[in-house]
Coordinates of C-alpha atoms in Angstrom, one line a residue:
M1 CA 44.7 9.7 75.9
R2 CA 44.3 13.5 75.8
L3 CA 41.3 15.1 74.0
R4 CA 41.4 18.9 73.4
R5 CA 38.2 20.9 73.7
T6 CA 38.4 24.3 72.2
T7 CA 34.9 25.4 73.2
T8 CA 32.2 24.4 75.7
L9 CA 29.9 23.7 72.7
A10 CA 32.4 21.3 71.3
A11 CA 32.5 19.6 74.7
S12 CA 28.8 19.3 74.8
L13 CA 28.6 17.8 71.3
L14 CA 31.3 15.3 72.3
A15 CA 29.3 14.3 75.4
I16 CA 26.1 13.8 73.3
T17 CA 28.0 11.7 70.8
L18 CA 29.4 9.4 73.5
T19 CA 26.1 9.1 75.2
A20 CA 24.4 8.1 71.9
T21 CA 27.1 5.5 71.3
A22 CA 26.6 4.0 74.7
C23 CA 22.8 3.9 74.3
G24 CA 23.2 2.2 71.0
G25 CA 24.9 -0.7 72.6
G26 CA 28.5 0.0 71.5
D27 CA 31.0 -2.6 72.7
D28 CA 33.9 -0.1 73.4
D29 CA 33.8 0.2 77.2
S30 CA 36.8 2.2 78.5
G31 CA 35.6 2.0 82.0
D32 CA 36.8 5.5 82.9
G33 CA 33.4 7.2 82.6
G34 CA 34.9 10.4 81.1
G35 CA 36.6 9.1 77.9
G36 CA 40.0 9.9 79.3
D37 CA 39.4 13.5 78.6
E38 CA 41.9 15.9 80.2
I39 CA 43.9 19.1 79.5
V40 CA 47.6 19.3 80.3
I41 CA 48.9 22.7 81.4
G42 CA 52.5 23.6 82.0
I43 CA 53.1 25.7 85.1
K44 CA 56.0 26.4 87.5
F45 CA 56.4 24.3 90.6
D46 CA 58.8 26.5 92.5
Q47 CA 57.5 30.1 92.2
P48 CA 55.6 31.2 95.4
G49 CA 52.6 33.4 94.6
L50 CA 52.6 32.3 91.0
G51 CA 53.1 28.5 90.6
L52 CA 54.0 26.4 93.6
L53 CA 53.8 22.7 94.3
T54 CA 53.0 22.5 98.0
P55 CA 54.3 19.7 100.3
D56 CA 50.8 18.1 100.3
G57 CA 50.7 18.0 96.5
D58 CA 48.5 21.0 95.8
H59 CA 49.3 23.6 93.1
V60 CA 48.7 27.2 94.2
G61 CA 49.4 30.7 92.8
F62 CA 48.2 33.4 90.4
D63 CA 49.3 31.5 87.3
V64 CA 47.5 28.4 88.6
D65 CA 44.3 30.4 89.1
V66 CA 44.6 31.8 85.6
A67 CA 45.2 28.3 84.1
T68 CA 42.3 26.9 86.0
Y69 CA 39.9 29.6 84.9
I70 CA 40.9 29.2 81.3
A71 CA 40.5 25.5 81.5
G72 CA 37.0 26.0 83.0
E73 CA 36.0 28.3 80.1
L74 CA 37.2 25.7 77.7
G75 CA 34.9 23.1 79.3
Y76 CA 37.2 21.3 81.7
E77 CA 36.4 20.5 85.3
P78 CA 39.3 21.0 87.9
D79 CA 39.8 17.2 88.1
Q80 CA 40.4 17.1 84.4
I81 CA 43.4 19.4 84.6
V82 CA 46.8 17.9 84.7
F83 CA 49.6 20.3 85.8
Q84 CA 53.0 19.6 84.4
E85 CA 56.2 21.4 85.5
A86 CA 57.5 23.7 82.8
P87 CA 61.0 24.9 83.5
S88 CA 62.0 28.0 81.6
P89 CA 64.5 26.4 79.2
E90 CA 62.0 23.7 78.3
R91 CA 58.8 25.6 77.6
E92 CA 59.1 25.8 73.8
N93 CA 60.1 22.1 73.6
L94 CA 57.1 21.1 75.7
L95 CA 54.8 22.9 73.3
S96 CA 56.4 21.7 70.1
R97 CA 56.5 18.1 71.2
G98 CA 52.8 18.2 72.3
D99 CA 53.7 17.3 75.9
V100 CA 51.3 20.1 77.1
D101 CA 48.3 21.8 75.6
M102 CA 49.3 25.2 76.9
I103 CA 51.7 26.9 79.3
V104 CA 50.9 29.4 82.0
A105 CA 54.2 29.9 83.7
T106 CA 55.4 33.5 83.9
Y107 CA 56.0 33.2 80.1
S108 CA 57.0 36.6 78.8
I109 CA 56.0 37.4 75.3
S110 CA 58.8 38.2 72.9
E111 CA 59.3 38.4 69.1
E112 CA 61.8 35.6 69.2
R113 CA 59.5 33.3 71.1
E114 CA 56.6 34.1 68.8
E115 CA 58.5 32.6 65.9
S116 CA 57.9 29.2 67.4
V117 CA 54.9 29.5 69.7
D118 CA 51.6 31.4 69.8
F119 CA 50.7 33.6 72.8
A120 CA 47.3 34.4 74.1
G121 CA 46.9 37.4 76.4
P122 CA 48.8 39.0 77.9
Y123 CA 47.3 38.5 81.3
L124 CA 49.8 40.3 83.5
L125 CA 52.4 43.1 83.1
A126 CA 55.5 42.7 85.3
H127 CA 58.8 44.5 85.4
Q128 CA 62.3 43.0 85.8
D129 CA 63.9 43.9 89.1
L130 CA 66.6 42.6 91.5
L131 CA 66.1 40.7 94.7
V132 CA 69.0 41.5 97.1
R133 CA 69.8 40.7 100.7
A134 CA 68.1 43.1 103.1
D135 CA 71.4 45.0 103.9
Y136 CA 72.6 45.3 100.3
E137 CA 72.3 48.6 98.5
V138 CA 72.1 49.1 94.7
P139 CA 72.7 52.9 94.3
N140 CA 71.7 53.0 90.6
E141 CA 71.2 50.9 87.5
E142 CA 74.9 51.5 86.4
A143 CA 76.1 49.7 89.6
I144 CA 74.6 46.4 88.3
N145 CA 77.6 46.1 86.0
D146 CA 79.8 45.4 89.0
M147 CA 77.5 42.8 90.5
T148 CA 77.3 39.0 90.3
L149 CA 73.8 38.1 89.2
C150 CA 71.8 35.0 88.9
S151 CA 68.8 34.2 86.7
V152 CA 67.2 31.2 85.0
S153 CA 68.4 29.7 81.7
G154 CA 66.2 30.5 78.8
S155 CA 64.5 33.4 80.6
T156 CA 64.1 36.9 79.1
S157 CA 65.6 38.2 82.3
A158 CA 69.0 36.6 81.6
A159 CA 68.9 37.9 78.0
N160 CA 67.9 41.4 79.1
V161 CA 70.9 41.6 81.5
Q162 CA 73.4 40.5 78.9
R163 CA 72.0 42.6 76.0
D164 CA 70.5 45.7 77.5
I165 CA 70.9 46.2 81.3
A166 CA 74.3 45.3 82.5
P167 CA 76.5 43.6 79.8
D168 CA 79.5 43.7 82.2
A169 CA 77.8 42.0 85.1
R170 CA 78.8 38.5 86.0
L171 CA 75.8 36.3 85.2
Q172 CA 75.2 32.8 86.5
E173 CA 72.3 30.8 85.0
F174 CA 70.5 27.8 86.6
N175 CA 67.4 25.8 85.8
T176 CA 65.3 27.1 88.6
Y177 CA 65.0 30.3 90.7
S178 CA 65.2 28.2 93.8
E179 CA 68.9 27.5 93.0
C180 CA 69.5 31.2 92.5
L181 CA 67.9 32.0 95.8
N182 CA 70.1 29.5 97.6
G183 CA 73.2 31.3 96.2
L184 CA 71.8 34.7 97.2
E185 CA 71.2 33.5 100.7
R186 CA 74.7 32.1 101.0
G187 CA 76.3 35.2 99.6
R188 CA 77.6 33.6 96.5
I189 CA 75.7 36.0 94.3
D190 CA 74.7 39.7 94.9
A191 CA 71.3 39.6 93.4
L192 CA 68.6 37.4 91.8
T193 CA 67.2 39.1 88.7
T194 CA 63.8 38.3 87.2
D195 CA 60.3 39.8 87.2
D196 CA 59.2 41.7 90.3
S197 CA 56.1 39.5 90.5
I198 CA 58.3 36.4 91.0
L199 CA 60.7 38.1 93.3
A200 CA 57.9 39.4 95.5
G201 CA 56.7 35.8 96.0
Y202 CA 60.0 34.6 97.2
A203 CA 60.5 37.6 99.5
A204 CA 57.1 37.0 101.1
Q205 CA 57.7 33.4 102.1
P206 CA 57.7 33.0 105.9
E207 CA 61.2 31.6 106.0
H208 CA 62.6 34.5 103.9
Q209 CA 60.8 37.5 105.5
G210 CA 63.3 40.1 106.6
K211 CA 66.2 38.4 104.7
F212 CA 65.6 39.9 101.2
R213 CA 64.1 42.9 99.5
L214 CA 63.3 44.2 96.0
A215 CA 65.7 46.9 94.7
G216 CA 62.7 48.7 93.2
L217 CA 64.1 49.0 89.7
E218 CA 61.8 48.8 86.7
L219 CA 64.4 47.4 84.3
S220 CA 62.0 46.1 81.6
N221 CA 58.3 45.4 80.8
E222 CA 57.4 41.7 80.9
Y223 CA 54.0 40.8 79.4
Y224 CA 53.0 37.3 80.6
G225 CA 51.2 35.3 77.9
V226 CA 49.6 31.9 77.7
G227 CA 51.9 29.8 75.5
L228 CA 50.2 27.7 72.8
P229 CA 51.5 25.5 70.0
K230 CA 52.2 27.4 66.8
D231 CA 49.1 28.1 64.7
S232 CA 46.9 26.9 67.6
E233 CA 43.1 26.8 66.9
D234 CA 42.6 27.6 70.6
L235 CA 44.1 31.1 70.5
D236 CA 40.8 33.1 70.3
A237 CA 39.1 30.9 72.9
V238 CA 41.9 31.4 75.4
N239 CA 41.9 35.2 74.8
D240 CA 38.1 35.1 75.4
A241 CA 38.7 33.2 78.6
I242 CA 41.3 35.7 79.9
T243 CA 38.9 38.6 79.0
A244 CA 36.1 36.9 80.9
M245 CA 38.3 36.4 84.0
V246 CA 39.1 40.2 84.0
E247 CA 35.6 41.4 83.4
E248 CA 34.0 39.1 86.0
G249 CA 36.4 40.2 88.7
A250 CA 38.2 36.8 89.1
W251 CA 41.4 38.4 88.0
D252 CA 41.3 41.0 90.7
E253 CA 40.5 38.4 93.3
A254 CA 43.5 36.2 92.3
V255 CA 45.8 39.3 92.4
A256 CA 44.6 40.1 96.0
E257 CA 44.9 36.6 97.2
H258 CA 48.4 35.8 95.8
F259 CA 50.2 39.2 95.7
G260 CA 48.5 41.0 98.5
P261 CA 50.5 39.3 101.3
A262 CA 53.7 40.3 99.6
G263 CA 52.7 43.9 99.4
Y264 CA 53.2 43.7 95.7
E265 CA 50.7 45.6 93.6
P266 CA 50.9 44.7 89.9
E267 CA 49.6 47.0 87.2
A268 CA 46.1 46.7 85.9
A269 CA 45.4 43.8 83.6
P270 CA 46.9 44.6 80.2
E271 CA 44.8 44.8 77.0
I272 CA 44.6 41.5 75.1
G273 CA 47.0 41.7 72.1
T274 CA 49.4 44.1 73.9
R275 CA 53.0 43.4 73.0
P276 CA 56.3 44.8 74.3
E277 CA 57.9 47.6 72.4
A278 CA 60.7 46.3 70.1

């Protein structure tokens, strides 16, 4: 059973209550020692540098560090965090069904999404770009209309291409970026389009080094937020946690660790409450 703790104080009060019950000789013995207390956080499993499930079962990346820091500020130890995969098309459903407590998964804030979920943050500002083969040239933004692109279903990147960037481009949509990357490597598509932070992670993987490069186009502003259920009581607490991560230097440390090897330098941490221009 999942118990949500919105503040460290609430966690302390809960612990005191449980201890008092135990000392009073209560006969409810769950045997787990921690009351089954955990937080479930949706992340990506296939995004190097951001959210990646390694072969040995570890979760690593910038988003993972952000999620872990937030959980710590809410009173959870690392072993009380359950990471659940959050594919782009399923993020709103995961929150609305209560399958996860929050989502930290390159989740761009948009007016449309804010109709059904709450966003804390943002905690990162990225820009949409193209990942192309190393020998492929994109002379200008207009040329994208003649390309075959791939992105992920339900992503703002796919919507941006069709609506604003290159409405005449041929767009293929898959459930994961890994599928798009496979098509790019095999020459079935001309470019993978999504946020530069995501693309940099793929390009920096040892098996991909030298094969791909970023086109260097800033096609949109993508403000990553922490997705929460609509009307969440945890919104302020999560915003406070992100602020603390930035002020204490942990945000810069995570940026250096996960983006530094790719040569990608994201912009400074955005101000809490910042939103994309309509």
